[in-house]
XYZ file of C-alpha atoms in Angstrom:
560
model
C 92.194 207.612 135.280
C 91.045 209.145 138.594
C 92.214 206.853 141.374
C 90.609 208.984 144.049
C 87.240 207.387 143.204
C 88.428 204.244 144.965
C 90.216 206.000 147.800
C 87.277 206.388 150.222
C 87.021 202.615 150.482
C 90.577 201.355 150.376
C 91.546 203.643 153.228
C 89.090 201.991 155.618
C 90.331 200.665 158.951
C 93.112 198.133 158.888
C 91.919 195.803 161.577
C 88.609 194.083 161.214
C 87.038 196.566 163.441
C 83.652 197.952 163.148
C 83.662 200.346 160.221
C 83.056 204.007 161.141
C 79.371 204.865 161.402
C 79.689 208.592 161.257
C 81.344 211.285 159.212
C 84.661 211.804 160.958
C 85.054 215.048 162.852
C 88.487 216.396 161.997
C 88.125 219.729 163.788
C 87.419 218.590 167.352
C 90.615 217.154 168.796
C 90.725 216.311 172.492
C 94.065 216.528 174.298
C 93.941 214.556 177.540
C 97.566 215.428 178.296
C 96.333 218.850 179.419
C 94.096 217.304 182.099
C 95.407 216.553 185.594
C 94.866 212.867 186.471
C 92.961 212.107 189.664
C 91.719 209.167 191.708
C 88.399 211.025 191.725
C 86.214 211.541 188.699
C 86.874 215.240 188.157
C 85.356 216.625 184.974
C 86.450 219.766 183.180
C 85.363 221.321 179.869
C 87.338 220.228 176.809
C 86.165 221.754 173.593
C 82.765 223.282 172.923
C 80.662 220.152 173.519
C 82.431 217.801 175.906
C 83.826 217.344 179.382
C 86.963 215.312 180.074
C 88.533 213.475 182.981
C 91.560 211.257 183.479
C 91.080 208.603 186.159
C 93.978 207.011 188.013
C 93.541 203.247 188.495
C 95.896 200.420 189.509
C 98.000 199.227 186.596
C 97.728 195.735 188.078
C 94.702 195.139 190.298
C 96.529 192.407 192.179
C 98.869 195.196 193.336
C 96.433 197.987 194.241
C 99.150 200.201 195.782
C 101.547 199.709 192.860
C 101.984 201.611 189.605
C 99.046 203.531 188.188
C 97.369 203.491 184.809
C 95.534 206.518 183.424
C 92.094 206.067 181.878
C 90.854 208.987 179.710
C 87.101 209.622 179.747
C 85.019 211.833 177.472
C 81.503 212.931 178.493
C 78.763 214.336 176.302
C 76.493 215.940 178.918
C 72.782 215.294 179.133
C 70.499 217.734 177.388
C 68.113 217.608 180.351
C 68.432 219.922 183.346
C 69.007 216.854 185.526
C 70.969 213.870 184.237
C 69.467 210.431 184.653
C 72.995 208.996 184.968
C 75.728 207.971 182.575
C 75.807 205.414 179.779
C 79.250 204.064 178.935
C 79.841 203.215 175.264
C 82.356 201.099 173.362
C 82.424 200.734 169.547
C 84.251 197.392 169.331
C 87.380 196.311 167.545
C 89.159 195.425 169.672
C 91.333 198.449 169.172
C 88.830 201.090 168.083
C 88.904 204.405 169.915
C 85.783 204.942 172.014
C 86.682 208.619 172.360
C 86.736 209.108 168.591
C 83.510 207.116 168.338
C 81.785 209.514 170.737
C 83.235 212.654 169.152
C 81.706 211.600 165.840
C 78.435 210.131 167.095
C 77.538 211.983 170.292
C 74.334 213.623 169.094
C 72.981 210.447 167.536
C 73.818 208.315 170.593
C 72.231 210.761 172.986
C 69.093 211.280 170.917
C 68.543 207.543 170.598
C 68.948 206.920 174.320
C 66.465 209.627 175.264
C 68.529 212.792 175.671
C 68.640 212.743 179.470
C 71.754 210.594 180.019
C 75.383 211.650 179.965
C 77.064 209.578 177.249
C 80.579 208.623 178.351
C 83.407 207.005 176.402
C 86.561 205.679 177.997
C 89.667 204.299 176.349
C 90.385 200.664 177.297
C 93.920 199.818 178.352
C 96.701 200.629 175.917
C 94.465 202.507 173.466
C 94.375 206.094 172.278
C 95.568 208.539 174.921
C 95.562 206.050 177.788
C 98.727 205.518 179.828
C 100.709 203.361 179.394
C 99.948 203.096 175.686
C 100.514 200.050 173.482
C 102.971 201.616 171.087
C 105.453 199.284 169.414
C 106.641 201.949 167.015
C 109.317 203.459 169.262
C 111.677 202.058 166.656
C 111.743 204.808 163.985
C 111.528 202.142 161.253
C 108.293 200.160 161.836
C 108.402 196.511 160.942
C 107.322 195.342 157.494
C 104.479 193.475 159.191
C 103.211 196.686 160.781
C 103.327 198.417 157.425
C 101.528 195.528 155.748
C 98.748 195.371 158.310
C 98.378 199.131 158.631
C 97.656 199.604 154.966
C 94.587 197.413 155.277
C 95.788 194.949 152.631
C 95.243 191.761 154.558
C 93.730 189.305 152.093
C 96.458 186.777 151.369
C 95.298 184.173 148.881
C 98.576 182.302 148.513
C 100.496 179.954 150.772
C 103.725 181.785 150.034
C 102.218 185.021 151.325
C 101.165 183.332 154.562
C 104.747 182.182 155.014
C 105.851 185.792 154.653
C 103.162 187.075 157.021
C 104.081 184.405 159.565
C 107.713 185.517 159.566
C 106.666 189.148 159.805
C 104.328 188.333 162.717
C 107.188 186.794 164.651
C 109.321 189.892 164.077
C 106.468 192.153 165.126
C 105.957 190.079 168.262
C 109.596 190.440 169.223
C 109.525 194.193 168.597
C 106.392 194.602 170.708
C 107.638 192.371 173.528
C 110.720 194.561 173.754
C 108.756 197.810 173.536
C 105.621 197.156 175.626
C 106.076 193.742 177.253
C 107.553 194.773 180.614
C 105.788 194.613 183.975
C 104.997 198.323 183.921
C 104.180 198.507 180.201
C 100.778 198.238 178.527
C 101.147 194.824 176.886
C 100.575 192.662 179.962
C 97.619 194.719 181.151
C 95.206 194.802 178.190
C 93.013 191.759 178.847
C 89.260 192.310 178.843
C 88.983 191.311 182.498
C 91.208 194.280 183.420
C 88.956 196.513 181.333
C 86.002 195.172 183.356
C 87.804 196.115 186.578
C 88.485 199.575 185.166
C 84.721 199.924 184.679
C 84.238 199.134 188.368
C 86.764 201.884 189.190
C 84.864 204.302 186.945
C 81.514 203.419 188.544
C 82.871 203.715 192.082
C 84.440 207.087 191.318
C 81.216 208.272 189.680
C 79.057 207.143 192.606
C 81.348 209.078 194.983
C 81.288 212.255 192.873
C 78.886 215.205 193.001
C 77.776 214.353 189.446
C 75.873 211.327 190.757
C 73.685 213.334 193.115
C 70.045 212.455 192.494
C 70.907 209.555 190.187
C 69.200 206.271 191.000
C 71.717 203.430 191.410
C 74.825 205.357 190.294
C 77.021 202.357 191.149
C 75.376 200.165 188.480
C 76.645 199.912 184.912
C 74.565 201.379 182.106
C 76.337 200.420 178.913
C 75.976 200.206 175.143
C 78.574 198.004 173.456
C 79.070 196.886 169.871
C 80.933 193.865 168.466
C 84.025 193.364 170.703
C 82.240 195.761 173.054
C 79.797 192.895 173.661
C 82.733 190.842 174.964
C 83.465 193.628 177.435
C 79.805 193.567 178.445
C 79.547 189.794 178.803
C 82.828 189.616 180.709
C 81.700 192.349 183.088
C 78.283 190.695 183.543
C 79.930 187.353 184.360
C 82.470 188.831 186.781
C 80.242 191.457 188.429
C 76.589 190.436 187.903
C 75.448 192.460 190.918
C 76.719 195.682 189.267
C 74.664 195.352 186.095
C 72.288 198.175 185.296
C 70.806 198.559 181.820
C 73.140 197.012 179.280
C 72.632 196.715 175.515
C 74.989 194.435 173.576
C 74.674 194.874 169.814
C 76.413 192.646 167.257
C 77.130 189.826 169.669
C 80.442 187.959 169.827
C 80.307 184.436 171.261
C 82.382 184.684 174.474
C 83.564 181.068 174.407
C 84.489 181.149 170.726
C 86.333 184.431 171.290
C 88.227 183.387 174.417
C 89.074 180.052 172.791
C 90.520 181.810 169.726
C 88.841 179.437 167.265
C 86.578 181.783 165.255
C 84.399 178.805 164.377
C 81.323 180.802 163.415
C 82.381 184.407 162.882
C 82.004 184.590 159.098
C 79.138 182.230 158.406
C 76.913 185.032 157.020
C 79.574 187.347 155.562
C 79.176 186.173 151.972
C 75.391 186.400 152.238
C 75.659 190.051 153.270
C 77.899 190.739 150.278
C 75.474 188.899 147.996
C 72.728 191.348 148.935
C 74.710 194.013 147.056
C 73.813 192.437 143.720
C 70.152 192.069 144.647
C 69.763 195.618 145.887
C 71.666 197.001 142.890
C 69.286 195.132 140.583
C 66.196 196.399 142.385
C 67.545 199.952 142.550
C 67.973 200.054 138.781
C 70.567 201.785 136.580
C 69.660 205.325 137.629
C 70.480 204.649 141.269
C 73.115 201.899 141.118
C 76.021 202.693 138.772
C 77.074 199.024 138.691
C 73.691 197.886 137.368
C 73.648 195.892 134.142
C 71.296 193.556 132.274
C 67.924 192.392 133.488
C 68.677 190.092 136.415
C 70.767 189.872 139.572
C 72.786 187.164 137.809
C 73.774 189.648 135.102
C 75.259 191.973 137.727
C 77.054 189.112 139.451
C 78.479 187.982 136.091
C 79.863 191.472 135.626
C 81.670 191.079 138.958
C 82.988 187.647 137.970
C 84.451 189.124 134.784
C 86.533 191.542 136.868
C 87.664 188.676 139.103
C 88.730 186.684 136.051
C 90.964 189.546 134.917
C 92.661 189.404 138.329
C 93.653 185.755 137.978
C 96.246 185.588 140.724
C 96.843 181.844 140.479
C 97.629 182.055 136.782
C 99.812 185.112 137.342
C 101.821 183.378 140.044
C 102.075 180.011 138.317
C 103.302 181.594 135.085
C 105.514 184.040 137.014
C 104.110 187.127 135.375
C 106.191 190.210 135.931
C 103.168 192.009 137.402
C 101.993 189.063 139.566
C 102.624 190.845 142.865
C 100.604 193.833 141.726
C 97.688 191.623 140.712
C 97.746 189.898 144.103
C 97.683 193.260 145.902
C 94.823 194.621 143.805
C 92.778 191.424 144.275
C 93.418 191.582 148.015
C 92.364 195.213 148.071
C 89.154 194.343 146.236
C 88.334 191.697 148.846
C 89.050 194.044 151.736
C 87.035 196.895 150.255
C 84.082 194.592 149.592
C 84.295 193.042 153.043
C 84.363 196.352 154.877
C 81.205 197.553 153.101
C 79.289 194.600 154.548
C 79.435 196.285 157.970
C 77.155 199.120 156.822
C 75.420 198.166 153.536
C 72.804 200.964 153.521
C 75.496 203.643 153.502
C 78.404 201.791 151.876
C 77.007 199.855 148.928
C 76.633 202.915 146.707
C 80.320 203.708 147.186
C 81.156 200.063 146.510
C 79.212 200.211 143.236
C 81.215 203.237 142.089
C 84.488 201.623 143.131
C 83.658 198.454 141.196
C 82.880 200.491 138.070
C 86.247 202.205 138.377
C 88.109 198.945 139.003
C 86.375 197.278 136.059
C 87.578 200.025 133.758
C 91.088 199.886 135.173
C 91.576 196.137 134.777
C 90.323 196.046 131.182
C 93.598 197.610 130.142
C 95.934 196.578 132.919
C 99.097 198.247 131.749
C 102.161 198.232 133.960
C 101.591 201.881 134.883
C 97.906 201.372 135.646
C 98.645 198.329 137.785
C 101.373 200.216 139.635
C 98.936 203.038 140.402
C 96.299 200.598 141.634
C 98.842 198.753 143.744
C 99.954 201.983 145.428
C 96.354 202.898 146.099
C 95.358 199.641 147.799
C 98.625 199.710 149.744
C 97.941 203.140 151.219
C 98.497 203.014 155.005
C 95.569 203.745 157.277
C 96.315 206.763 159.470
C 95.630 204.794 162.649
C 96.601 201.399 161.267
C 99.706 200.726 163.354
C 97.999 201.562 166.638
C 94.869 199.567 165.770
C 96.691 196.407 164.723
C 98.938 196.497 167.813
C 95.977 196.939 170.138
C 93.892 194.328 168.393
C 96.682 191.781 168.459
C 97.515 192.458 172.087
C 93.929 192.225 173.310
C 92.672 189.291 171.236
C 95.816 187.156 171.617
C 95.989 187.786 175.360
C 92.292 187.027 175.757
C 92.691 183.642 174.032
C 95.610 182.732 176.277
C 98.209 183.038 173.500
C 97.188 179.604 172.228
C 98.851 180.154 168.849
C 102.130 181.573 170.121
C 105.174 179.886 168.590
C 103.025 177.335 166.753
C 104.364 176.420 163.316
C 102.366 177.745 160.398
C 101.185 174.258 159.443
C 99.380 174.043 162.813
C 97.728 177.417 162.251
C 96.561 176.818 158.668
C 93.621 174.531 159.634
C 92.035 177.474 161.457
C 92.615 179.705 158.429
C 91.133 177.085 156.101
C 88.107 176.880 158.392
C 87.672 180.649 158.025
C 88.033 180.337 154.251
C 85.334 177.682 154.253
C 83.030 180.116 156.037
C 83.636 183.038 153.698
C 85.268 183.723 150.340
C 85.223 187.402 151.183
C 86.628 187.500 154.699
C 88.359 184.187 155.346
C 91.876 185.366 154.584
C 91.296 188.758 156.187
C 90.553 187.165 159.546
C 93.170 184.518 158.827
C 95.902 187.117 159.201
C 94.650 187.765 162.747
C 95.324 184.160 163.668
C 98.816 184.359 162.190
C 99.444 187.558 164.169
C 98.861 185.631 167.403
C 101.519 183.084 166.399
C 104.099 185.799 166.963
C 102.601 187.436 170.053
C 104.579 186.436 173.144
C 103.289 188.882 175.760
C 101.196 187.054 178.357
C 98.260 189.096 179.594
C 97.580 189.072 183.326
C 94.175 188.363 184.852
C 92.737 186.670 181.787
C 89.080 185.660 182.153
C 87.948 182.642 180.134
C 84.660 181.873 181.869
C 82.266 180.761 183.015
C 80.150 183.226 181.087
C 76.535 183.789 181.972
C 74.318 183.633 185.042
C 71.699 185.864 186.614
C 72.438 189.580 186.509
C 70.869 192.277 188.695
C 69.080 193.587 185.613
C 68.475 191.673 182.366
C 70.611 192.315 179.285
C 69.156 193.353 175.932
C 71.034 191.670 173.084
C 70.570 192.881 169.484
C 71.426 190.922 166.324
C 70.852 191.288 162.592
C 69.681 188.273 160.638
C 72.653 188.811 158.305
C 75.773 190.051 160.064
C 79.225 189.664 158.452
C 81.225 189.007 161.654
C 78.839 188.600 164.592
C 76.194 186.132 163.390
C 72.724 186.045 164.884
C 73.445 182.597 166.309
C 75.782 184.310 168.788
C 72.966 186.525 170.029
C 70.736 183.505 170.497
C 73.430 181.622 172.403
C 74.322 184.519 174.699
C 70.665 185.132 175.482
C 70.541 181.583 176.816
C 73.656 182.152 178.938
C 72.284 185.140 180.850
C 69.064 184.533 182.763
C 66.054 186.697 181.829
C 67.921 188.470 179.011
C 66.263 188.956 175.629
C 67.317 189.073 171.998
C 65.968 191.776 169.705
C 66.212 190.460 166.128
C 66.491 192.828 163.182
C 65.749 191.416 159.737
C 68.571 193.248 158.037
C 72.213 193.263 156.981
C 75.229 194.813 158.669
C 76.978 194.911 162.010
C 75.028 197.277 164.256
C 71.637 198.890 164.737
C 70.050 202.108 165.862
C 66.370 201.526 166.652
C 65.528 204.515 168.778
C 62.209 203.333 170.198
C 63.476 199.996 171.557
C 66.819 201.354 172.761
C 65.324 204.437 174.400
C 62.566 202.437 176.083
C 65.110 200.060 177.583
C 67.481 202.736 178.872
C 64.652 204.900 180.190
C 62.689 202.249 182.075
C 64.375 198.870 181.622
C 61.534 197.747 179.347
C 62.435 194.778 177.132
C 60.752 194.281 173.729
C 58.760 191.277 175.002
C 56.608 189.747 172.279
C 57.666 192.482 169.839
C 61.248 191.227 169.590
C 61.401 190.857 165.793
C 61.728 193.867 163.488
C 60.776 193.217 159.864
C 63.044 194.152 156.979
C 62.981 197.862 156.215
C 64.469 199.885 153.370
C 68.032 198.863 152.546
C 70.719 200.313 150.253
C 69.450 202.939 147.810
C 66.321 203.015 150.029
C 65.091 199.863 148.320
C 62.452 197.726 150.039
C 62.045 194.008 149.407
C 58.382 193.043 149.844
C 58.133 189.686 151.545
C 61.801 189.753 152.549
C 64.861 188.324 150.843
C 63.941 184.715 151.574
C 60.869 185.030 149.358
C 62.961 185.647 146.251
C 64.384 182.952 144.020
C 67.207 185.172 142.797
C 68.369 185.614 146.406
C 68.845 181.876 146.720
C 70.717 181.892 143.388
C 73.082 184.558 144.703
C 73.738 182.543 147.846
C 74.653 179.576 145.661
C 76.967 181.717 143.538
C 78.857 182.831 146.646
C 79.080 179.203 147.767
C 80.546 178.326 144.374
C 83.179 181.046 144.834
C 84.129 179.518 148.187
C 84.416 176.048 146.667
C 86.478 177.308 143.732
C 88.752 179.176 146.124
C 89.176 176.039 148.259
C 90.347 174.121 145.193
C 92.854 176.884 144.422
C 94.288 176.586 147.935
C 94.773 172.813 147.784
């Protein structure tokens, strides 16, 4: 039994961040500690392709002469002889490293934007190699909660497990408050509004530097943000509308839902995205899709249901099977793996198909040894898991005003049940985020909770997929209404982000919005399969949607 077949998926990011788009570059490590910090934007070569700088900014902007924070920046220089300016990028999360994002996707980002911009990543407060950093692991023995979250195994289908997670969240919160909760530590200074003020510092330093010579409007923000990065963009646009240049926000998060901490709509299309796996596998056929079986999409879905039935966690727990804990972990790992592939179906569904074939074989003869091996595999820690979960908790809980802090679990469960009602696949995964905030007692300074919207100096281009697992298209429509003269580009497709070079390049080059051509029809999906007439034209697509709804209803009954 070769467990490594499942490893590429179960080692995906621990938080619910945007899944990596690019093949990770493991040879190009950037060490910002070797760079002298400055109040000016002073670039120096770092590695064969990039330039680096470390900008000094106020730790607390209400105390501009007080302690300093250090913001690392990574620049991929323009290919043109004269740069048109810089485009700042953020991949989302919160908690994902923008520097790593750029290291792995610099060529693609620059080519799509036109090749004549410098592409610049900066680490938001507390992340990566910023100073101070949000590191709660100064204790040599990380908390059990940290270990649990870092391994990516976050689906928690039982009430007893939520009790355990709740207690672990409180312990984590106390550890972090002690480690990073002081006035000069990172924890208080990670709100998105502070990140927006750091962007102002970056722009002002850039406009005053020789690098901006010949650049039109160097003090305006050109920016490309994904997922949580759209919260950074909308917060900046609401706080500093006069500093808005050309800004693309892709995979839009609703700013009021986010700052209110309710997650009322986040997962409403997640199960639909997962359901497309069975349709595309059917259309791809057995030569392309290794999970293919039978003659219909329903046959493939039934194959999946058979595997689920063998992982009957309720029966295992009720009858107190000796291997019940292992079954729970493997089921949770299956949910997480499946959920993470919905971020990038065209590139991830083939790997999911292979993983499901392996898991199906493994659970047919679920011996104690086989279950133990599977359990160890799905419990494998993510290499950046501790840092990501700390950053994500700090940022998201601070941004919602710590509304769940110290609330009893019974007062938090209605939010979790609401998430479960939205998605069988992701409800419990996001539910653990809510529980994490119940233990987070560090109050973020300078929180911005609105109003969001208004007229910006230049209009924003929002981009949404028709089927997005965590940032539904409804968010893009709502945010377009908030910001005057902005426009939504709609992609008939599945996943969490887009790269449409013609529309993106045209906007960054000239500010041109799509206008009447703001809808892009469905193109080839996983296994390069096209669906003539679109998914909505197919009866089996509607059947799959109903099957996922039935899973949600069945799960709701199990949780009663």
